Amino acid sequence: QAMIGVTLHGPVEAAADRIAELPEVDYVVITAGAFDLLVEAVCESDEHLLELLSDKIRTIPGVESTQTFMYLKLKKQTYSWGVR
């Protein structure tokens, strides 16, 4: 697993939609801050992650740069979000 910070130029929604369609991607959020998007991906190997980054995400129109954060050890994961 990896979290990928994506910096864009141009329309954010279009690039977010394209990235969300990729089968390796299970989470896409539009953010404010250093990155325009945060993308969580699950890949079978380092080579698979490299292919996702180089051949898929970085070729999407509007993608300017990416920064990848590899997951080394998962300490907590909850999905109890709701509307408040």
XYZ file of C-alpha atoms in Angstrom, residues 5 9 11 16 18-19 21 31-32 34 39 41-43 50-51 55-56 59 62 64 68 71-72 75 77 82-84:
29
model
C 0.295 13.022 -3.049
C -2.394 22.147 -12.888
C -9.112 21.319 -13.388
C -9.438 13.097 -9.693
C -9.557 9.661 -13.999
C -7.378 8.525 -11.092
C -11.147 4.861 -12.197
C -7.297 18.426 -0.526
C -6.120 21.896 0.380
C 0.778 20.865 -0.352
C -4.536 8.829 -3.497
C -3.165 2.583 -3.917
C -2.737 -1.138 -3.361
C -0.167 -2.806 -5.629
C 6.157 1.934 -10.535
C 3.891 1.013 -13.458
C 2.379 4.613 -16.977
C -0.985 5.560 -15.514
C 0.214 10.336 -17.942
C -3.078 17.880 -15.517
C 2.266 17.863 -12.604
C 4.769 8.548 -2.838
C 3.265 2.085 4.044
C 5.752 0.194 6.202
C -0.902 0.740 13.240
C -7.266 1.864 10.388
C -20.280 9.554 9.293
C -22.174 12.739 8.818
C -22.114 14.920 11.920
